[in-house]
Each structure stands twice: as structure tokens, then as C-alpha cells.
């Protein structure tokens, strides 16, 4: 069964940076477009960012535009989310998800990011 | 941005009930509508894609319908493992947006 595994979450002060990673043991990520989706504690799902299979096309939500950057290294089979100028409202579980067009499947287990002083 | 609105929330039901959750888009999205189930403490899981196609491995008691702006997710006979939160999502245009979720509770 395909699995995505996120890492890099933790507690960080407002204004600081964090980089999340996502790998998929046994799956060649370079064949797929990928997304980051987040979920604040007790809240709903918010789509964050998209990257095409080759990294040539990227989109991100207005709430993170100019602060977050999605990238991928297909030689390392890894997806990244660089998060700068973090705010308390960025506190959430961040999920890495494969674009299985037209749905999102599978999802990783998520990594928790807490922005707090 | 396309707004997705789910109803009802929450929803109380009993084992064996037939339940329907509704999702409405703020503009037409054809059939670019997906449904996810999320159990407590777990990641979401794709149930229905393209408005009416059952994801591999999902139980056949789940079904989806609709097109344009109005969609429904139906569970034909509730089982104990179905009590969870359900989200709709449009994949018609970026930013992809989710409904606020419908928590299905035991009555």
C-alpha cells in the first residue's frame, strides 16, 4: 500500500522558519503531482499548495502566498514545503497528498506545526 | 475562489439509518467533486471522486451524486465504523477548496 511520510514539524516562534519534507517509500513521486493540505486543531481542511510532477507548475493559497514555497527533488524522491515568517494561525497538522486526479489519494499521516512564543 | 457549503452539521443518526449529506458549490464545478472521510486522529481518506465514482476499497454502501452546484453523499445503511467527519472538495479550479465538514454522530 502506498504511503506518504511527512517530517519536519515542531514548535517554532512567530516569524521563524520551518521546512517540511515528504517521502514515499516504494513509490516514485516523480510520476505524480503533489499537494500540501493543512488542518488547524479541531478545524476543517485547507488546501495549501500544489506542484506538478516535474516542478514546472506551482500554486499556493492566498493565506500563505509570499511566505510558503513548495518544491520537489525528484532525484531524492522528496517533496518540500518551506515555511517562512510563520504566524500563530499557521498552527496545524500538515499533510502531504498525492494528486490522483480527480481526487487526493493517498494522504500522509501528517506532521504537526505549532507556532507559539 | 469557489466556496463549498455542507449541510447538515452535525448530523445525528443510528445504526442502519440511511443518511444523506449535501454539498453546494458557489459556482458550477461540473462533476469535479470529491468526498473524504476522516476518523478522529487520522488523516482523511478518499471515498468518492468525480462526484459519483467509488474509490477502490471503499464500501459499496457509500454513493455520490450530483453535478453543477449541488451534490450529495449517501450512506445506505450506517455501520458503527461510519461515524466520522465527512468533507467535500472541489477540484475544478485552484485554489481547491473544501467544505467545512459534516460530523456524523451516534444518535
CSV table of C-alpha atoms in Angstrom, one decimal:
chain,number,residue,atom,x,y,z
A,1,UNK,CA,0.0,0.0,0.0
A,2,UNK,CA,1.3,3.4,-1.0
A,3,UNK,CA,2.3,5.5,2.0
A,4,UNK,CA,3.5,9.1,2.3
A,5,UNK,CA,5.5,10.1,5.3
A,6,UNK,CA,5.9,13.7,6.4
A,7,UNK,CA,8.6,15.1,8.7
A,8,UNK,CA,10.0,18.4,9.9
A,9,UNK,CA,7.1,19.6,12.1
A,10,UNK,CA,7.7,21.1,15.6
A,11,UNK,CA,7.3,24.1,17.8
A,12,UNK,CA,8.6,27.4,16.3
A,13,UNK,CA,8.4,31.0,17.4
A,14,UNK,CA,6.4,33.5,15.3
A,15,UNK,CA,8.4,35.0,12.5
A,16,UNK,CA,10.7,32.0,12.2
A,17,UNK,CA,11.0,29.4,9.5
A,18,UNK,CA,10.5,25.6,9.1
A,19,UNK,CA,10.9,23.2,6.3
A,20,UNK,CA,8.6,20.2,5.9
A,21,UNK,CA,9.6,17.1,3.9
A,22,UNK,CA,7.6,14.2,2.5
A,23,UNK,CA,8.9,10.9,1.2
A,24,UNK,CA,7.1,7.9,-0.2
A,25,UNK,CA,9.0,4.6,0.4
A,26,UNK,CA,8.3,2.3,-2.6
A,27,UNK,CA,6.6,5.0,-4.7
A,28,UNK,CA,8.3,7.0,-7.4
A,29,UNK,CA,7.0,10.5,-6.6
A,30,UNK,CA,8.3,12.0,-9.8
A,31,UNK,CA,5.4,10.4,-11.7
A,32,UNK,CA,2.8,12.4,-9.7
A,33,UNK,CA,1.7,15.9,-8.9
A,34,UNK,CA,1.5,16.6,-5.2
A,35,UNK,CA,-0.2,18.9,-2.7
A,36,UNK,CA,0.1,20.1,0.9
A,37,UNK,CA,-3.1,20.4,2.9
A,38,UNK,CA,-3.3,21.6,6.5
A,39,UNK,CA,-5.8,21.3,9.3
A,40,UNK,CA,-5.8,23.6,12.3
A,41,UNK,CA,-6.6,21.9,15.6
A,42,UNK,CA,-10.3,21.0,15.7
A,43,UNK,CA,-10.9,22.7,12.3
A,44,UNK,CA,-11.5,21.7,8.7
A,45,UNK,CA,-9.2,21.1,5.8
A,46,UNK,CA,-7.4,23.9,4.0
A,47,UNK,CA,-5.5,23.3,0.7
A,48,UNK,CA,-2.1,25.0,0.9
A,49,UNK,CA,0.0,24.3,-2.2
A,50,UNK,CA,0.3,22.3,-5.4
A,51,UNK,CA,3.3,21.3,-7.5
A,52,UNK,CA,3.2,19.5,-10.9
A,53,UNK,CA,5.1,16.2,-11.4
A,54,UNK,CA,8.1,18.0,-12.8
A,55,UNK,CA,8.0,21.1,-10.6
A,56,UNK,CA,7.2,23.4,-13.5
A,57,UNK,CA,3.8,24.5,-12.2
A,58,UNK,CA,3.1,25.6,-8.7
A,59,UNK,CA,0.1,27.2,-6.9
A,60,UNK,CA,-0.5,28.2,-3.4
A,61,UNK,CA,-3.3,29.6,-1.2
A,62,UNK,CA,-3.5,33.3,-0.7
A,63,UNK,CA,-3.2,32.8,3.0
A,64,UNK,CA,0.4,31.6,2.6
A,65,UNK,CA,1.4,33.3,-0.6
A,66,UNK,CA,4.8,35.1,-0.3
A,67,UNK,CA,5.6,33.1,2.8
A,68,UNK,CA,5.5,29.4,1.9
A,69,UNK,CA,7.2,27.8,-1.0
A,70,UNK,CA,6.6,24.3,-2.4
A,71,UNK,CA,9.4,22.4,-4.2
A,72,UNK,CA,10.5,18.9,-5.0
A,73,UNK,CA,13.6,17.0,-5.6
A,74,UNK,CA,12.8,14.1,-7.9
A,75,UNK,CA,16.3,12.7,-7.6
A,76,UNK,CA,15.8,12.4,-3.9
A,77,UNK,CA,12.1,11.4,-4.3
A,78,UNK,CA,11.1,14.1,-1.8
A,79,UNK,CA,8.6,16.9,-1.6
A,80,UNK,CA,9.2,20.0,0.5
A,81,UNK,CA,7.3,22.9,2.0
A,82,UNK,CA,9.5,25.9,3.0
A,83,UNK,CA,7.5,27.9,5.5
A,84,UNK,CA,8.9,31.4,6.4
A,85,UNK,CA,7.5,34.3,8.5
A,86,UNK,CA,5.4,31.8,10.4
A,87,UNK,CA,2.3,33.1,12.2
A,88,UNK,CA,0.2,31.6,15.1
A,89,UNK,CA,-2.6,30.9,12.6
A,90,UNK,CA,-0.3,28.6,10.7
A,91,UNK,CA,-0.5,26.1,13.6
A,92,UNK,CA,-1.9,22.9,12.0
A,93,UNK,CA,-1.2,19.4,11.0
A,94,UNK,CA,0.3,19.5,7.5
A,95,UNK,CA,-0.5,16.6,5.2
A,96,UNK,CA,1.4,15.6,2.0
A,97,UNK,CA,-1.1,14.2,-0.6
A,98,UNK,CA,-0.8,12.7,-4.0
A,99,UNK,CA,-2.9,14.1,-6.7
A,100,UNK,CA,-4.7,11.1,-8.1
A,101,UNK,CA,-6.9,13.3,-10.3
A,102,UNK,CA,-9.6,13.9,-9.7
A,103,UNK,CA,-9.2,13.2,-6.0
A,104,UNK,CA,-6.4,13.3,-3.4
A,105,UNK,CA,-5.1,9.9,-2.5
A,106,UNK,CA,-3.3,8.7,-0.5
A,107,UNK,CA,-2.6,11.1,2.4
A,108,UNK,CA,0.3,11.0,4.7
A,109,UNK,CA,-0.1,10.7,8.4
A,110,UNK,CA,0.6,14.4,8.8
A,111,UNK,CA,3.2,16.4,10.8
A,112,UNK,CA,2.2,19.0,13.4
A,113,UNK,CA,3.5,22.5,13.2
A,114,UNK,CA,2.9,24.7,16.3
A,115,UNK,CA,3.7,28.4,16.1
A,116,UNK,CA,4.0,29.9,19.5
A,117,UNK,CA,6.2,32.1,21.6
B,1,UNK,CA,-12.5,31.3,-5.1
B,2,UNK,CA,-15.2,28.7,-5.1
B,3,UNK,CA,-17.0,28.3,-1.8
B,4,UNK,CA,-18.2,24.9,-0.7
B,5,UNK,CA,-21.0,24.6,1.8
B,6,UNK,CA,-22.0,21.4,3.5
B,7,UNK,CA,-25.2,20.6,5.4
B,8,UNK,CA,-26.2,19.5,7.9
B,9,UNK,CA,-23.5,19.8,10.5
B,10,UNK,CA,-23.5,18.0,12.8
B,11,UNK,CA,-25.7,15.0,11.8
B,12,UNK,CA,-27.1,12.6,14.3
B,13,UNK,CA,-28.2,9.1,13.2
B,14,UNK,CA,-28.5,5.5,14.2
B,15,UNK,CA,-27.0,2.2,13.1
B,16,UNK,CA,-28.9,1.0,10.0
B,17,UNK,CA,-30.1,4.5,9.0
B,18,UNK,CA,-29.9,5.9,5.5
B,19,UNK,CA,-28.2,9.3,5.7
B,20,UNK,CA,-27.5,12.0,3.1
B,21,UNK,CA,-25.0,14.8,3.3
B,22,UNK,CA,-25.3,17.7,1.0
B,23,UNK,CA,-22.6,19.9,-0.6
B,24,UNK,CA,-23.2,23.0,-2.6
B,25,UNK,CA,-20.7,24.9,-4.7
B,26,UNK,CA,-20.8,28.7,-5.1
B,27,UNK,CA,-20.5,28.2,-8.9
B,28,UNK,CA,-20.7,25.3,-11.3
B,29,UNK,CA,-17.9,22.7,-10.9
B,30,UNK,CA,-19.3,20.1,-13.3
B,31,UNK,CA,-18.6,16.8,-11.6
B,32,UNK,CA,-15.2,17.8,-10.1
B,33,UNK,CA,-16.4,17.0,-6.6
B,34,UNK,CA,-14.7,14.6,-4.2
B,35,UNK,CA,-15.8,13.2,-0.8
B,36,UNK,CA,-13.4,12.3,2.1
B,37,UNK,CA,-14.0,10.5,5.4
B,38,UNK,CA,-11.9,11.5,8.4
B,39,UNK,CA,-11.9,9.5,11.6
B,40,UNK,CA,-10.7,11.0,14.8
B,41,UNK,CA,-6.9,11.4,14.9
B,42,UNK,CA,-6.4,10.1,11.4
B,43,UNK,CA,-5.7,11.6,8.0
B,44,UNK,CA,-8.6,12.0,5.6
B,45,UNK,CA,-9.4,9.1,3.2
B,46,UNK,CA,-10.8,9.5,-0.3
B,47,UNK,CA,-14.3,7.9,-0.6
B,48,UNK,CA,-15.9,9.3,-3.8
B,49,UNK,CA,-14.3,11.1,-6.7
B,50,UNK,CA,-15.7,12.7,-9.8
B,51,UNK,CA,-19.0,13.2,-7.8
B,52,UNK,CA,-20.1,9.6,-8.2
B,53,UNK,CA,-17.2,7.1,-8.5
B,54,UNK,CA,-16.5,4.9,-5.6
B,55,UNK,CA,-12.8,4.8,-4.6
B,56,UNK,CA,-11.2,1.4,-4.7
B,57,UNK,CA,-11.6,-0.2,-1.3
B,58,UNK,CA,-14.5,2.0,-0.1
B,59,UNK,CA,-17.6,0.1,1.0
B,60,UNK,CA,-20.5,-0.1,-1.6
B,61,UNK,CA,-22.9,1.4,0.9
B,62,UNK,CA,-21.4,4.8,0.1
B,63,UNK,CA,-22.6,6.6,-3.1
B,64,UNK,CA,-22.4,10.1,-4.5
B,65,UNK,CA,-24.4,12.0,-7.0
B,66,UNK,CA,-24.9,15.5,-8.5
B,67,UNK,CA,-23.4,17.9,-11.0
B,68,UNK,CA,-23.1,21.6,-11.4
B,69,UNK,CA,-23.5,23.1,-8.0
B,70,UNK,CA,-25.4,20.5,-5.9
B,71,UNK,CA,-24.0,17.2,-4.7
B,72,UNK,CA,-24.9,14.5,-2.2
B,73,UNK,CA,-23.1,11.7,-0.3
B,74,UNK,CA,-25.4,8.9,0.8
B,75,UNK,CA,-24.7,6.1,3.2
B,76,UNK,CA,-27.3,3.4,2.5
B,77,UNK,CA,-27.2,1.7,5.9
B,78,UNK,CA,-25.0,3.2,8.7
B,79,UNK,CA,-22.4,1.0,10.2
B,80,UNK,CA,-20.5,1.7,13.5
B,81,UNK,CA,-17.3,2.5,11.6
B,82,UNK,CA,-19.0,5.2,9.6
B,83,UNK,CA,-19.2,7.6,12.4
B,84,UNK,CA,-16.7,10.2,11.4
B,85,UNK,CA,-16.4,13.6,9.7
B,86,UNK,CA,-17.0,13.9,6.0
B,87,UNK,CA,-15.6,16.6,3.8
B,88,UNK,CA,-16.5,17.6,0.2
B,89,UNK,CA,-13.8,19.2,-2.0
B,90,UNK,CA,-13.9,20.8,-5.4
B,91,UNK,CA,-11.0,20.0,-7.8
B,92,UNK,CA,-12.4,22.2,-10.7
B,93,UNK,CA,-10.1,25.2,-10.2
B,94,UNK,CA,-7.4,26.4,-7.9
B,95,UNK,CA,-7.5,27.1,-5.1
B,96,UNK,CA,-9.0,23.7,-4.4
B,97,UNK,CA,-11.5,24.2,-1.6
B,98,UNK,CA,-13.1,22.0,1.0
B,99,UNK,CA,-16.5,22.2,2.7
B,100,UNK,CA,-16.5,22.9,6.4
B,101,UNK,CA,-17.1,19.2,7.2
B,102,UNK,CA,-20.1,17.2,8.5
B,103,UNK,CA,-19.6,15.3,11.7
B,104,UNK,CA,-21.8,12.2,11.8
B,105,UNK,CA,-22.6,11.4,15.3
B,106,UNK,CA,-24.4,8.4,17.0
B,107,UNK,CA,-27.9,9.3,18.0
